[in-house]
PDB file of C-alpha atoms in Angstrom:
ATOM      1  CA  UNK A 858      -1.881  -9.415  11.589  1.00 49.00           C
ATOM      2  CA  UNK A 859      -1.402  -7.464  14.356  1.00 55.00           C
ATOM      3  CA  UNK A 860      -4.306  -5.909  15.936  1.00 57.00           C
ATOM      4  CA  UNK A 861      -6.705  -7.383  14.482  1.00 61.00           C
ATOM      5  CA  UNK A 862      -9.281 -10.386  15.422  1.00 68.00           C
ATOM      6  CA  UNK A 863      -8.917 -12.729  12.084  1.00 76.00           C
ATOM      7  CA  UNK A 864      -9.440 -16.645  12.078  1.00 83.00           C
ATOM      8  CA  UNK A 865      -8.288 -16.915   8.859  1.00 80.00           C
ATOM      9  CA  UNK A 866      -5.215 -14.522   8.757  1.00 79.00           C
ATOM     10  CA  UNK A 867      -3.959 -16.001  11.907  1.00 81.00           C
ATOM     11  CA  UNK A 868      -4.313 -19.645  10.588  1.00 86.00           C
ATOM     12  CA  UNK A 869      -1.864 -18.514   7.201  1.00 80.00           C
ATOM     13  CA  UNK A 870       0.589 -16.582   9.710  1.00 79.00           C
ATOM     14  CA  UNK A 871       0.649 -19.880  12.013  1.00 84.00           C
ATOM     15  CA  UNK A 872       1.514 -22.134   9.311  1.00 86.00           C
ATOM     16  CA  UNK A 873       4.006 -20.159   7.695  1.00 82.00           C
ATOM     17  CA  UNK A 874       5.529 -19.612  10.684  1.00 81.00           C
ATOM     18  CA  UNK A 875       5.996 -23.102  11.085  1.00 85.00           C
ATOM     19  CA  UNK A 876       7.423 -23.315   7.511  1.00 85.00           C
ATOM     20  CA  UNK A 877       9.737 -20.684   8.212  1.00 79.00           C
ATOM     21  CA  UNK A 878      10.991 -22.757  11.657  1.00 82.00           C
ATOM     22  CA  UNK A 879      11.197 -26.322   9.798  1.00 84.00           C
ATOM     23  CA  UNK A 880      13.628 -24.157   7.055  1.00 81.00           C
ATOM     24  CA  UNK A 881      15.552 -22.103   9.582  1.00 78.00           C
ATOM     25  CA  UNK A 882      16.112 -25.027  12.026  1.00 81.00           C
ATOM     26  CA  UNK A 883      14.371 -23.277  14.709  1.00 81.00           C
ATOM     27  CA  UNK A 884      12.913 -24.781  17.353  1.00 81.00           C
ATOM     28  CA  UNK A 885       9.217 -25.822  17.352  1.00 77.00           C
ATOM     29  CA  UNK A 886       7.174 -22.682  18.729  1.00 79.00           C
ATOM     30  CA  UNK A 887       9.807 -20.071  17.880  1.00 79.00           C
ATOM     31  CA  UNK A 888       8.611 -16.638  18.562  1.00 75.00           C
ATOM     32  CA  UNK A 889       7.681 -14.493  15.208  1.00 69.00           C
ATOM     33  CA  UNK A 890      10.673 -11.972  16.671  1.00 70.00           C
ATOM     34  CA  UNK A 891      13.195 -15.260  16.857  1.00 78.00           C
ATOM     35  CA  UNK A 892      11.854 -16.101  13.553  1.00 74.00           C
ATOM     36  CA  UNK A 893      12.999 -12.819  12.125  1.00 70.00           C
ATOM     37  CA  UNK A 894      16.345 -12.620  13.758  1.00 73.00           C
ATOM     38  CA  UNK A 895      17.390 -15.956  11.821  1.00 76.00           C
ATOM     39  CA  UNK A 896      15.690 -15.350   9.080  1.00 71.00           C
ATOM     40  CA  UNK A 897      17.704 -11.751   8.775  1.00 67.00           C
ATOM     41  CA  UNK A 898      20.892 -13.653   9.122  1.00 72.00           C
ATOM     42  CA  UNK A 899      20.333 -16.351   6.513  1.00 70.00           C
ATOM     43  CA  UNK A 900      19.447 -13.318   4.017  1.00 63.00           C
ATOM     44  CA  UNK A 901      22.959 -11.845   4.503  1.00 61.00           C
ATOM     45  CA  UNK A 902      24.825 -14.783   4.042  1.00 64.00           C
ATOM     46  CA  UNK A 903      26.115 -15.363   1.053  1.00 53.00           C
ATOM     47  CA  UNK A 904      25.097 -19.118   1.269  1.00 56.00           C
ATOM     48  CA  UNK A 905      21.356 -18.450   1.238  1.00 55.00           C
ATOM     49  CA  UNK A 906      20.673 -18.371  -2.153  1.00 60.00           C
ATOM     50  CA  UNK A 907      19.065 -20.598  -5.302  1.00 65.00           C
ATOM     51  CA  UNK A 908      15.798 -22.200  -5.742  1.00 74.00           C
ATOM     52  CA  UNK A 909      15.643 -22.686  -1.864  1.00 69.00           C
ATOM     53  CA  UNK A 910      15.786 -18.718  -1.085  1.00 66.00           C
ATOM     54  CA  UNK A 911      13.590 -18.261  -4.056  1.00 71.00           C
ATOM     55  CA  UNK A 912      11.070 -20.445  -2.896  1.00 78.00           C
ATOM     56  CA  UNK A 913      11.347 -19.507   0.803  1.00 73.00           C
ATOM     57  CA  UNK A 914      10.778 -15.588  -0.319  1.00 70.00           C
ATOM     58  CA  UNK A 915       7.869 -16.515  -2.563  1.00 78.00           C
ATOM     59  CA  UNK A 916       6.292 -18.261   0.334  1.00 81.00           C
ATOM     60  CA  UNK A 917       6.510 -14.949   2.840  1.00 76.00           C
ATOM     61  CA  UNK A 918       5.354 -13.058   0.078  1.00 70.00           C
ATOM     62  CA  UNK A 919       2.161 -15.194  -0.418  1.00 82.00           C
ATOM     63  CA  UNK A 920       1.320 -15.798   2.469  1.00 82.00           C
ATOM     64  CA  UNK A 921       1.120 -11.918   3.448  1.00 74.00           C
ATOM     65  CA  UNK A 922      -0.932 -11.326   0.045  1.00 75.00           C
ATOM     66  CA  UNK A 923      -3.406 -13.789   1.491  1.00 82.00           C
ATOM     67  CA  UNK A 924      -3.553 -12.752   4.811  1.00 78.00           C
ATOM     68  CA  UNK A 925      -3.818  -8.891   3.521  1.00 73.00           C
ATOM     69  CA  UNK A 926      -6.668 -10.514   0.783  1.00 78.00           C
ATOM     70  CA  UNK A 927      -8.221 -12.196   4.132  1.00 81.00           C
ATOM     71  CA  UNK A 928      -8.593  -8.858   6.580  1.00 76.00           C
ATOM     72  CA  UNK A 929      -9.884  -7.298   3.305  1.00 74.00           C
ATOM     73  CA  UNK A 930     -12.582  -9.999   2.697  1.00 80.00           C
ATOM     74  CA  UNK A 931     -13.586  -9.572   6.593  1.00 81.00           C
ATOM     75  CA  UNK A 932     -14.279  -5.842   6.193  1.00 76.00           C
ATOM     76  CA  UNK A 933     -11.536  -5.453   9.111  1.00 75.00           C
ATOM     77  CA  UNK A 934      -9.832  -2.481   7.235  1.00 74.00           C
ATOM     78  CA  UNK A 935     -10.558   1.424   7.179  1.00 79.00           C
ATOM     79  CA  UNK A 936     -12.818   3.331   4.846  1.00 80.00           C
ATOM     80  CA  UNK A 937     -10.767   4.734   2.120  1.00 90.00           C
ATOM     81  CA  UNK A 938      -8.840   8.321   3.207  1.00 95.00           C
ATOM     82  CA  UNK A 939      -7.301  10.865   1.202  1.00 97.00           C
ATOM     83  CA  UNK A 940      -4.127  12.494   2.416  1.00 98.00           C
ATOM     84  CA  UNK A 941      -0.732  14.251   0.758  1.00 99.00           C
ATOM     85  CA  UNK A 942       2.689  13.096   0.262  1.00 99.00           C
ATOM     86  CA  UNK A 943       4.892  16.035   1.953  1.00 99.00           C
ATOM     87  CA  UNK A 944       8.473  14.669   1.392  1.00 98.00           C
ATOM     88  CA  UNK A 945       9.966  12.343  -0.468  1.00 98.00           C
ATOM     89  CA  UNK A 946      13.712  11.091   0.388  1.00 97.00           C
ATOM     90  CA  UNK A 947      16.245   8.592  -0.779  1.00 95.00           C
ATOM     91  CA  UNK A 948      19.870   7.690   0.080  1.00 90.00           C
ATOM     92  CA  UNK A 949      23.195   6.512  -0.766  1.00 86.00           C
ATOM     93  CA  UNK A 950      23.100   4.499   2.367  1.00 80.00           C
ATOM     94  CA  UNK A 951      22.558   5.582   5.893  1.00 82.00           C
ATOM     95  CA  UNK A 952      19.702   8.327   7.451  1.00 87.00           C
ATOM     96  CA  UNK A 953      18.959  10.838   7.481  1.00 94.00           C
ATOM     97  CA  UNK A 954      17.657  10.166   4.029  1.00 94.00           C
ATOM     98  CA  UNK A 955      17.922  13.545   1.795  1.00 95.00           C
ATOM     99  CA  UNK A 956      14.292  15.235   0.285  1.00 97.00           C
ATOM    100  CA  UNK A 957      13.707  14.853  -3.541  1.00 97.00           C
ATOM    101  CA  UNK A 958      10.918  16.808  -5.635  1.00 98.00           C
ATOM    102  CA  UNK A 959      10.033  13.388  -7.451  1.00 98.00           C
ATOM    103  CA  UNK A 960      10.886   9.710  -7.277  1.00 97.00           C
ATOM    104  CA  UNK A 961      10.820   6.889  -9.948  1.00 97.00           C
ATOM    105  CA  UNK A 962       9.471   3.601  -8.287  1.00 96.00           C
ATOM    106  CA  UNK A 963       9.969   0.176  -9.521  1.00 94.00           C
ATOM    107  CA  UNK A 964       9.379  -3.182  -8.008  1.00 91.00           C
ATOM    108  CA  UNK A 965      12.137  -2.865  -5.831  1.00 90.00           C
ATOM    109  CA  UNK A 966      11.102   0.248  -3.964  1.00 93.00           C
ATOM    110  CA  UNK A 967      12.478   3.791  -5.128  1.00 95.00           C
ATOM    111  CA  UNK A 968      15.043   4.027  -7.771  1.00 95.00           C
ATOM    112  CA  UNK A 969      18.448   4.878  -6.441  1.00 93.00           C
ATOM    113  CA  UNK A 970      17.969   4.660  -2.976  1.00 91.00           C
ATOM    114  CA  UNK A 971      20.031   2.581  -0.599  1.00 82.00           C
ATOM    115  CA  UNK A 972      20.202   0.621   2.755  1.00 65.00           C
ATOM    116  CA  UNK A 973      23.223   0.670   4.337  1.00 51.00           C
ATOM    117  CA  UNK A 974      22.060  -2.509   6.481  1.00 49.00           C
ATOM    118  CA  UNK A 975      20.041  -5.258   4.732  1.00 45.00           C
ATOM    119  CA  UNK A 976      19.528  -6.823   7.715  1.00 46.00           C
ATOM    120  CA  UNK A 977      15.455  -5.453   8.186  1.00 48.00           C
ATOM    121  CA  UNK A 978      15.408  -3.482   4.803  1.00 47.00           C
ATOM    122  CA  UNK A 979      15.433  -4.297   1.011  1.00 50.00           C
ATOM    123  CA  UNK A 980      13.130  -7.518   0.754  1.00 51.00           C
ATOM    124  CA  UNK A 981      10.600  -7.221  -1.669  1.00 57.00           C
ATOM    125  CA  UNK A 982       7.667  -6.712   1.195  1.00 63.00           C
ATOM    126  CA  UNK A 983      10.151  -3.703   2.505  1.00 81.00           C
ATOM    127  CA  UNK A 984      10.216  -2.102  -1.061  1.00 91.00           C
ATOM    128  CA  UNK A 985       8.831   1.437   0.507  1.00 96.00           C
ATOM    129  CA  UNK A 986       9.179   2.694   3.717  1.00 96.00           C
ATOM    130  CA  UNK A 987       6.387   5.145   4.593  1.00 98.00           C
ATOM    131  CA  UNK A 988       5.808   7.409   7.868  1.00 98.00           C
ATOM    132  CA  UNK A 989       3.821  10.119   9.313  1.00 98.00           C
ATOM    133  CA  UNK A 990       4.223  13.982   9.760  1.00 98.00           C
ATOM    134  CA  UNK A 991       1.544  13.686  12.469  1.00 98.00           C
ATOM    135  CA  UNK A 992       3.981  11.623  14.374  1.00 98.00           C
ATOM    136  CA  UNK A 993       7.051  13.154  13.785  1.00 98.00           C
ATOM    137  CA  UNK A 994       5.251  16.722  14.964  1.00 98.00           C
ATOM    138  CA  UNK A 995       4.402  14.685  18.292  1.00 98.00           C
ATOM    139  CA  UNK A 996       7.740  13.728  18.640  1.00 98.00           C
ATOM    140  CA  UNK A 997       8.852  16.846  18.127  1.00 98.00           C
ATOM    141  CA  UNK A 998       6.700  18.148  20.820  1.00 98.00           C
ATOM    142  CA  UNK A 999       7.955  16.217  23.187  1.00 97.00           C
ATOM    143  CA  UNK A1000      11.290  17.241  22.145  1.00 98.00           C
ATOM    144  CA  UNK A1001      12.976  14.685  20.248  1.00 98.00           C
ATOM    145  CA  UNK A1002      15.329  16.338  16.698  1.00 97.00           C
ATOM    146  CA  UNK A1003      13.321  14.123  14.437  1.00 97.00           C
ATOM    147  CA  UNK A1004      12.473  15.447  11.485  1.00 98.00           C
ATOM    148  CA  UNK A1005      10.980  14.188   7.944  1.00 98.00           C
ATOM    149  CA  UNK A1006      13.586  11.582   6.707  1.00 96.00           C
ATOM    150  CA  UNK A1007      15.644  11.119   9.804  1.00 96.00           C
ATOM    151  CA  UNK A1008      14.006   8.273  10.198  1.00 95.00           C
ATOM    152  CA  UNK A1009      14.827   6.503   6.790  1.00 94.00           C
ATOM    153  CA  UNK A1010      11.584   6.574   5.416  1.00 96.00           C
ATOM    154  CA  UNK A1011      11.139   7.327   1.333  1.00 97.00           C
ATOM    155  CA  UNK A1012       7.754   9.023   1.919  1.00 98.00           C
ATOM    156  CA  UNK A1013       6.292  11.323   4.643  1.00 99.00           C
ATOM    157  CA  UNK A1014       2.772  12.174   4.234  1.00 99.00           C
ATOM    158  CA  UNK A1015       0.052  13.622   6.215  1.00 99.00           C
ATOM    159  CA  UNK A1016      -3.715  13.715   6.835  1.00 98.00           C
ATOM    160  CA  UNK A1017      -3.964  10.400   7.189  1.00 97.00           C
ATOM    161  CA  UNK A1018      -5.136   8.382  10.532  1.00 96.00           C
ATOM    162  CA  UNK A1019      -1.901   6.452  11.119  1.00 97.00           C
ATOM    163  CA  UNK A1020      -3.229   4.039  12.942  1.00 95.00           C
ATOM    164  CA  UNK A1021      -5.632   3.696   9.956  1.00 94.00           C
ATOM    165  CA  UNK A1022      -2.344   2.956   8.012  1.00 96.00           C
ATOM    166  CA  UNK A1023      -1.628  -0.837   8.530  1.00 90.00           C
ATOM    167  CA  UNK A1024      -0.971  -4.186   6.685  1.00 87.00           C
ATOM    168  CA  UNK A1025      -3.560  -5.093   4.590  1.00 85.00           C
ATOM    169  CA  UNK A1026      -4.683  -1.467   3.416  1.00 92.00           C
ATOM    170  CA  UNK A1027      -3.758  -0.557  -0.209  1.00 94.00           C
ATOM    171  CA  UNK A1028      -2.201   3.296  -1.073  1.00 97.00           C
ATOM    172  CA  UNK A1029      -2.305   5.162  -4.507  1.00 98.00           C
ATOM    173  CA  UNK A1030       0.786   7.710  -4.516  1.00 98.00           C
ATOM    174  CA  UNK A1031       0.835   9.136  -7.588  1.00 97.00           C
ATOM    175  CA  UNK A1032       0.981   6.878 -10.032  1.00 98.00           C
ATOM    176  CA  UNK A1033       2.307   3.999  -7.608  1.00 98.00           C
ATOM    177  CA  UNK A1034      -0.260   1.333  -6.210  1.00 97.00           C
ATOM    178  CA  UNK A1035       1.567  -0.331  -3.159  1.00 96.00           C
ATOM    179  CA  UNK A1036       0.123  -2.856  -0.235  1.00 93.00           C
ATOM    180  CA  UNK A1037       1.054  -2.077   2.963  1.00 93.00           C
ATOM    181  CA  UNK A1038       2.877  -5.185   4.318  1.00 88.00           C
ATOM    182  CA  UNK A1039       4.141  -4.479   7.768  1.00 89.00           C
ATOM    183  CA  UNK A1040       5.337  -2.616  10.544  1.00 93.00           C
ATOM    184  CA  UNK A1041       9.219  -1.531  10.731  1.00 94.00           C
ATOM    185  CA  UNK A1042      11.363  -2.317  13.322  1.00 91.00           C
ATOM    186  CA  UNK A1043      13.303   0.166  14.480  1.00 92.00           C
ATOM    187  CA  UNK A1044      17.043   0.106  14.434  1.00 88.00           C
ATOM    188  CA  UNK A1045      19.846   1.881  16.704  1.00 91.00           C
ATOM    189  CA  UNK A1046      20.845   3.553  13.863  1.00 91.00           C
ATOM    190  CA  UNK A1047      17.452   6.242  15.199  1.00 94.00           C
ATOM    191  CA  UNK A1048      18.716   6.440  18.458  1.00 96.00           C
ATOM    192  CA  UNK A1049      20.049  10.043  17.064  1.00 96.00           C
ATOM    193  CA  UNK A1050      16.759  11.715  17.375  1.00 97.00           C
ATOM    194  CA  UNK A1051      15.495  10.993  20.824  1.00 98.00           C
ATOM    195  CA  UNK A1052      17.033  12.658  23.380  1.00 97.00           C
ATOM    196  CA  UNK A1053      17.265   9.731  25.570  1.00 97.00           C
ATOM    197  CA  UNK A1054      18.199   7.175  22.335  1.00 97.00           C
ATOM    198  CA  UNK A1055      15.295   4.983  23.284  1.00 97.00           C
ATOM    199  CA  UNK A1056      14.312   4.380  19.650  1.00 96.00           C
ATOM    200  CA  UNK A1057      11.667   1.462  20.360  1.00 96.00           C
ATOM    201  CA  UNK A1058       9.341   4.955  20.860  1.00 97.00           C
ATOM    202  CA  UNK A1059       8.994   4.255  17.081  1.00 96.00           C
ATOM    203  CA  UNK A1060       8.126   0.122  17.448  1.00 96.00           C
ATOM    204  CA  UNK A1061       4.507  -0.691  16.829  1.00 95.00           C
ATOM    205  CA  UNK A1062       4.005  -2.352  20.464  1.00 94.00           C
ATOM    206  CA  UNK A1063       4.053   1.635  21.419  1.00 95.00           C
ATOM    207  CA  UNK A1064       1.152   2.519  19.677  1.00 95.00           C
ATOM    208  CA  UNK A1065       0.631   3.640  16.285  1.00 96.00           C
ATOM    209  CA  UNK A1066       3.891   5.565  15.875  1.00 97.00           C
ATOM    210  CA  UNK A1067       5.675   2.877  13.488  1.00 97.00           C
ATOM    211  CA  UNK A1068       6.541   3.100  10.113  1.00 98.00           C
ATOM    212  CA  UNK A1069       5.512   0.768   7.617  1.00 96.00           C
ATOM    213  CA  UNK A1070       6.593  -0.894   4.904  1.00 95.00           C
ATOM    214  CA  UNK A1071       4.931  -1.318   1.658  1.00 95.00           C
ATOM    215  CA  UNK A1072       4.745  -3.869  -1.635  1.00 92.00           C
ATOM    216  CA  UNK A1073       4.494  -1.820  -5.249  1.00 94.00           C
ATOM    217  CA  UNK A1074       1.856  -3.461  -7.214  1.00 92.00           C
ATOM    218  CA  UNK A1075       2.366  -0.869  -9.493  1.00 95.00           C
ATOM    219  CA  UNK A1076       5.514   1.246 -10.469  1.00 97.00           C
ATOM    220  CA  UNK A1077       5.096   4.417 -11.035  1.00 97.00           C
ATOM    221  CA  UNK A1078       6.271   8.155 -10.798  1.00 98.00           C
ATOM    222  CA  UNK A1079       5.430   9.854  -6.967  1.00 98.00           C
ATOM    223  CA  UNK A1080       5.941  14.142  -6.534  1.00 99.00           C
ATOM    224  CA  UNK A1081       5.799  15.775  -3.538  1.00 98.00           C
ATOM    225  CA  UNK A1082       2.468  17.170  -2.701  1.00 98.00           C
ATOM    226  CA  UNK A1083       0.667  14.170  -4.388  1.00 98.00           C
ATOM    227  CA  UNK A1084      -2.608  13.023  -3.254  1.00 98.00           C
ATOM    228  CA  UNK A1085      -2.483   9.543  -1.038  1.00 98.00           C
ATOM    229  CA  UNK A1086      -5.493   7.732  -1.321  1.00 98.00           C
ATOM    230  CA  UNK A1087      -5.809   4.780   1.216  1.00 96.00           C
ATOM    231  CA  UNK A1088      -7.992   1.957   0.421  1.00 89.00           C
ATOM    232  CA  UNK A1089      -9.274  -0.762   2.142  1.00 75.00           C
TER     233      UNK A1089
END
């Protein structure tokens, strides 16, 4: 888990990476980026179906949940905080996503929302994509033409310390409960929102500027203006 120090979580991650490498036919010691690329290609292939796929996805899901639980038990997650939903967004594919007053959410994410490409999207742990008004406004202050929904997030929020919205925390949004599972990897479709085309400005490797993905724990309804509660 990035930016955390947990022997237990690290061991869970290392074991998962080793199992993924075996399943994907990758070399021992392959980086997470390499494994991610191989996994995305495998998931995009029509040949990747059946029990083997279900087993691999269940392994990844269970391991992520266990790592988050370890961080929570070790007190490495932030204190409870509240913010506000400033925009809910959906599209039939591609960016920007368009604003909605309210959304219904099931285990697959915002009902009616479609990902144009599933290479980096659409997995159970990527059901919801969230971003920060404060980060967006910082980019705009630098002259970049990014706005709410531009980067493909479903939920834009304000009032939360974005460095605290990280893998392991739980969010209550309206009647929806979701666990943040991963940082979103930026893609070339977001180059248009930056004057120099550098979409990696949104990468977690550049600091607390990344969108995050969350798994839906309890489906429900979210309305623009709803309170967001961050729970460790």
